[in-house]
Amino acid sequence: MDQNNHIDFEGQEHQQMMYFFMHEDHGELKIIRNTKERDNREIHFTVELSTLEEEKKKKKKKNIRTTVTVIIENESELIWEDSLTSVSSIGYGDIHLPENMQGKSIIYLLHHVFALTGLELGVQVFEVRSIVNEALNHICPQCGMECSNPSSYVGGCNHVQAMSLKKAQSHGWCLKSISNDMH
């Protein structure tokens, strides 16, 4: 149980949700937050990019799909607001998108959706731990996160979701819709 506010974030259930984004050049991105079962610390997200490619004067739809997992923690020890503290968090250790999803600013949309999920659950911070992918050292600060140690970044969920969406929009992405209707 979290010492800070006595809520068992890990023990909460959380419904499935779909987020749709559009980009003029890159196509449609669908991020599905799969259902989080009670007492499961993991939330799995299915990420699917649909693009239209010209092939001999015909347009062909191409789908690229991957799965990303974030972890909910009731107590995560980290440096937050200039002191070592224990806070509830949502985050991941490192992330590698398929090559066809790289260079399209999709990572900003993932940070947006992950931080929104943290807000819905009521956790305090969004955290990226143990970064191996060097690009994240550039991306995380642009999402409103601060370095908490040489290989980790942390930020308040509300700030991260807003900054991440703003950054994605500056790269041509727009939010099309959010739905919990899976049909």
Short mmCIF file of C-alpha atoms in Angstrom, two decimals:
data_model
loop_
_atom_site.label_atom_id
_atom_site.label_comp_id
_atom_site.label_asym_id
_atom_site.label_seq_id
_atom_site.Cartn_x
_atom_site.Cartn_y
_atom_site.Cartn_z
CA MET A 1 0.00 0.00 0.00
CA ASP A 2 1.31 3.46 -0.90
CA GLN A 3 2.42 5.35 2.21
CA ASN A 4 1.64 8.69 0.55
CA ASN A 5 -2.10 8.37 0.06
CA HIS A 6 -3.12 4.82 1.02
CA ILE A 7 -4.37 3.81 -2.42
CA ASP A 8 -3.39 0.44 -3.86
CA PHE A 9 -2.69 1.49 -7.47
CA GLU A 10 -1.30 -1.94 -8.37
CA GLY A 11 -4.54 -3.59 -7.18
CA GLN A 12 -6.90 -1.46 -9.29
CA GLU A 13 -8.70 -2.74 -12.36
CA HIS A 14 -8.61 -0.48 -15.41
CA GLN A 15 -10.77 -0.73 -18.52
CA GLN A 16 -9.60 -1.07 -22.08
CA MET A 17 -9.36 2.16 -24.08
CA MET A 18 -8.48 3.07 -27.68
CA TYR A 19 -6.75 6.27 -28.78
CA PHE A 20 -6.70 7.29 -32.47
CA PHE A 21 -4.25 9.80 -33.91
CA MET A 22 -3.81 11.02 -37.51
CA HIS A 23 -0.85 12.36 -39.44
CA GLU A 24 -0.98 13.60 -43.03
CA ASP A 25 2.23 11.79 -44.03
CA HIS A 26 2.46 8.88 -41.57
CA GLY A 27 -1.19 7.69 -41.52
CA GLU A 28 -3.35 6.59 -38.59
CA LEU A 29 -1.97 5.46 -35.25
CA LYS A 30 -4.12 3.39 -32.92
CA ILE A 31 -2.97 2.84 -29.34
CA ILE A 32 -5.03 0.28 -27.45
CA ARG A 33 -4.66 0.23 -23.70
CA ASN A 34 -5.55 -3.34 -22.84
CA THR A 35 -7.56 -4.11 -19.71
CA LYS A 36 -5.54 -4.06 -16.49
CA GLU A 37 -6.64 -6.87 -14.22
CA ARG A 38 -6.80 -6.42 -10.45
CA ASP A 39 -3.46 -7.05 -8.69
CA ASN A 40 -1.51 -6.95 -11.96
CA ARG A 41 1.19 -4.28 -12.03
CA GLU A 42 1.48 -4.39 -15.83
CA ILE A 43 -0.62 -2.62 -18.44
CA HIS A 44 -0.08 -3.73 -22.03
CA PHE A 45 -0.58 -1.35 -24.94
CA THR A 46 -0.99 -2.48 -28.54
CA VAL A 47 0.35 0.10 -30.97
CA GLU A 48 -0.70 -0.09 -34.62
CA LEU A 49 0.34 2.28 -37.40
CA SER A 50 -1.68 2.09 -40.63
CA THR A 51 -0.13 3.72 -43.66
CA LEU A 52 -1.14 4.01 -47.28
CA GLU A 53 1.62 3.21 -49.72
CA GLU A 54 1.54 3.81 -53.44
CA GLU A 55 2.32 0.63 -55.30
CA LYS A 56 2.09 0.66 -59.12
CA LYS A 57 -0.62 3.34 -59.15
CA LYS A 58 -2.64 1.52 -56.48
CA LYS A 59 -2.85 2.48 -52.84
CA LYS A 60 -2.13 -0.37 -50.47
CA LYS A 61 -2.78 -0.22 -46.73
CA LYS A 62 0.09 -1.42 -44.56
CA ASN A 63 -0.20 -2.14 -40.82
CA ILE A 64 2.75 -2.18 -38.43
CA ARG A 65 2.00 -3.53 -34.94
CA THR A 66 3.87 -3.86 -31.66
CA THR A 67 3.13 -4.24 -27.94
CA VAL A 68 4.54 -2.02 -25.17
CA THR A 69 4.22 -2.62 -21.42
CA VAL A 70 4.21 -0.12 -18.55
CA ILE A 71 4.48 -0.94 -14.85
CA ILE A 72 2.42 0.54 -12.00
CA GLU A 73 4.21 0.85 -8.65
CA ASN A 74 2.65 1.76 -5.32
CA GLU A 75 6.04 2.90 -4.06
CA SER A 76 8.93 3.87 -6.30
CA GLU A 77 12.00 5.41 -4.69
CA LEU A 78 13.29 8.24 -6.83
CA ILE A 79 14.53 11.78 -6.76
CA TRP A 80 11.40 13.92 -7.11
CA GLU A 81 11.28 17.66 -6.52
CA ASP A 82 14.95 17.67 -5.43
CA SER A 83 14.70 15.00 -2.74
CA LEU A 84 14.75 11.22 -2.47
CA THR A 85 11.17 10.16 -1.90
CA SER A 86 8.76 7.28 -2.31
CA VAL A 87 5.92 7.98 -4.75
CA SER A 88 3.37 6.03 -6.76
CA SER A 89 4.41 5.79 -10.41
CA ILE A 90 3.62 4.52 -13.86
CA GLY A 91 6.45 3.95 -16.29
CA TYR A 92 8.74 1.69 -18.25
CA GLY A 93 12.37 0.64 -18.29
CA ASP A 94 13.22 1.25 -21.93
CA ILE A 95 11.35 1.18 -25.21
CA HIS A 96 12.27 0.15 -28.73
CA LEU A 97 9.74 0.66 -31.50
CA PRO A 98 9.87 -1.31 -34.77
CA GLU A 99 12.03 0.40 -37.39
CA ASN A 100 8.95 1.39 -39.46
CA MET A 101 7.59 3.33 -36.45
CA GLN A 102 10.81 5.19 -35.71
CA GLY A 103 11.40 8.79 -36.77
CA LYS A 104 7.66 9.56 -36.83
CA SER A 105 7.33 11.14 -33.34
CA ILE A 106 5.14 8.23 -32.16
CA ILE A 107 7.07 8.09 -28.88
CA TYR A 108 5.49 11.42 -27.86
CA LEU A 109 2.00 9.95 -28.36
CA LEU A 110 2.95 6.92 -26.28
CA HIS A 111 4.16 9.17 -23.45
CA HIS A 112 0.89 11.12 -23.72
CA VAL A 113 -1.25 7.97 -23.42
CA PHE A 114 0.91 6.44 -20.65
CA ALA A 115 0.71 9.66 -18.59
CA LEU A 116 -3.07 9.90 -19.18
CA THR A 117 -3.37 6.35 -17.84
CA GLY A 118 -1.37 7.40 -14.78
CA LEU A 119 -3.75 10.33 -14.24
CA GLU A 120 -6.78 8.05 -14.51
CA LEU A 121 -5.27 5.66 -11.97
CA GLY A 122 -4.31 8.55 -9.67
CA VAL A 123 -0.57 7.82 -9.52
CA GLN A 124 1.79 10.69 -8.78
CA VAL A 125 4.50 10.47 -11.45
CA PHE A 126 5.43 9.11 -14.86
CA GLU A 127 8.89 7.54 -14.82
CA VAL A 128 11.27 6.22 -17.47
CA ARG A 129 13.85 3.98 -15.79
CA SER A 130 17.16 2.48 -16.90
CA ILE A 131 17.37 4.12 -20.30
CA VAL A 132 19.41 2.21 -22.86
CA ASN A 133 17.94 3.83 -25.99
CA GLU A 134 19.91 7.10 -26.29
CA ALA A 135 17.06 8.83 -28.13
CA LEU A 136 15.04 8.83 -24.88
CA ASN A 137 17.64 11.15 -23.29
CA HIS A 138 16.54 13.71 -25.90
CA ILE A 139 12.81 12.87 -25.90
CA CYS A 140 12.04 12.75 -22.16
CA PRO A 141 12.98 16.40 -21.42
CA GLN A 142 10.79 17.48 -24.36
CA CYS A 143 7.90 15.67 -22.63
CA GLY A 144 8.37 17.78 -19.50
CA MET A 145 10.40 15.21 -17.59
CA GLU A 146 13.48 15.87 -15.45
CA CYS A 147 16.54 13.68 -15.06
CA SER A 148 16.28 11.89 -11.70
CA ASN A 149 19.58 10.01 -12.09
CA PRO A 150 21.94 9.38 -15.03
CA SER A 151 19.60 6.87 -16.71
CA SER A 152 16.11 7.86 -15.51
CA TYR A 153 13.59 10.65 -16.07
CA VAL A 154 10.50 11.58 -14.06
CA GLY A 155 7.62 14.05 -14.35
CA GLY A 156 4.14 14.70 -13.02
CA CYS A 157 1.55 12.80 -15.08
CA ASN A 158 -0.52 15.89 -15.90
CA HIS A 159 2.51 17.86 -17.10
CA VAL A 160 3.93 14.95 -19.13
CA GLN A 161 0.63 14.20 -20.90
CA ALA A 162 0.18 17.86 -21.88
CA MET A 163 3.78 18.43 -23.01
CA SER A 164 3.91 15.14 -24.94
CA LEU A 165 0.73 15.87 -26.86
CA LYS A 166 1.92 19.41 -27.63
CA LYS A 167 5.22 18.03 -28.96
CA ALA A 168 3.44 15.41 -31.11
CA GLN A 169 1.12 18.10 -32.50
CA SER A 170 4.14 20.21 -33.42
CA HIS A 171 5.25 17.23 -35.55
CA GLY A 172 1.90 17.04 -37.38
CA TRP A 173 -0.06 14.54 -35.26
CA CYS A 174 -3.63 15.24 -34.18
CA LEU A 175 -5.91 13.40 -31.79
CA LYS A 176 -8.78 11.93 -33.79
CA SER A 177 -10.78 10.19 -31.02
CA ILE A 178 -10.73 8.26 -27.76
CA SER A 179 -13.08 5.35 -27.22
CA ASN A 180 -13.77 2.51 -24.82
CA ASP A 181 -16.10 0.88 -27.39
CA MET A 182 -14.10 -1.98 -28.87
CA HIS A 183 -16.66 -2.84 -31.59
#
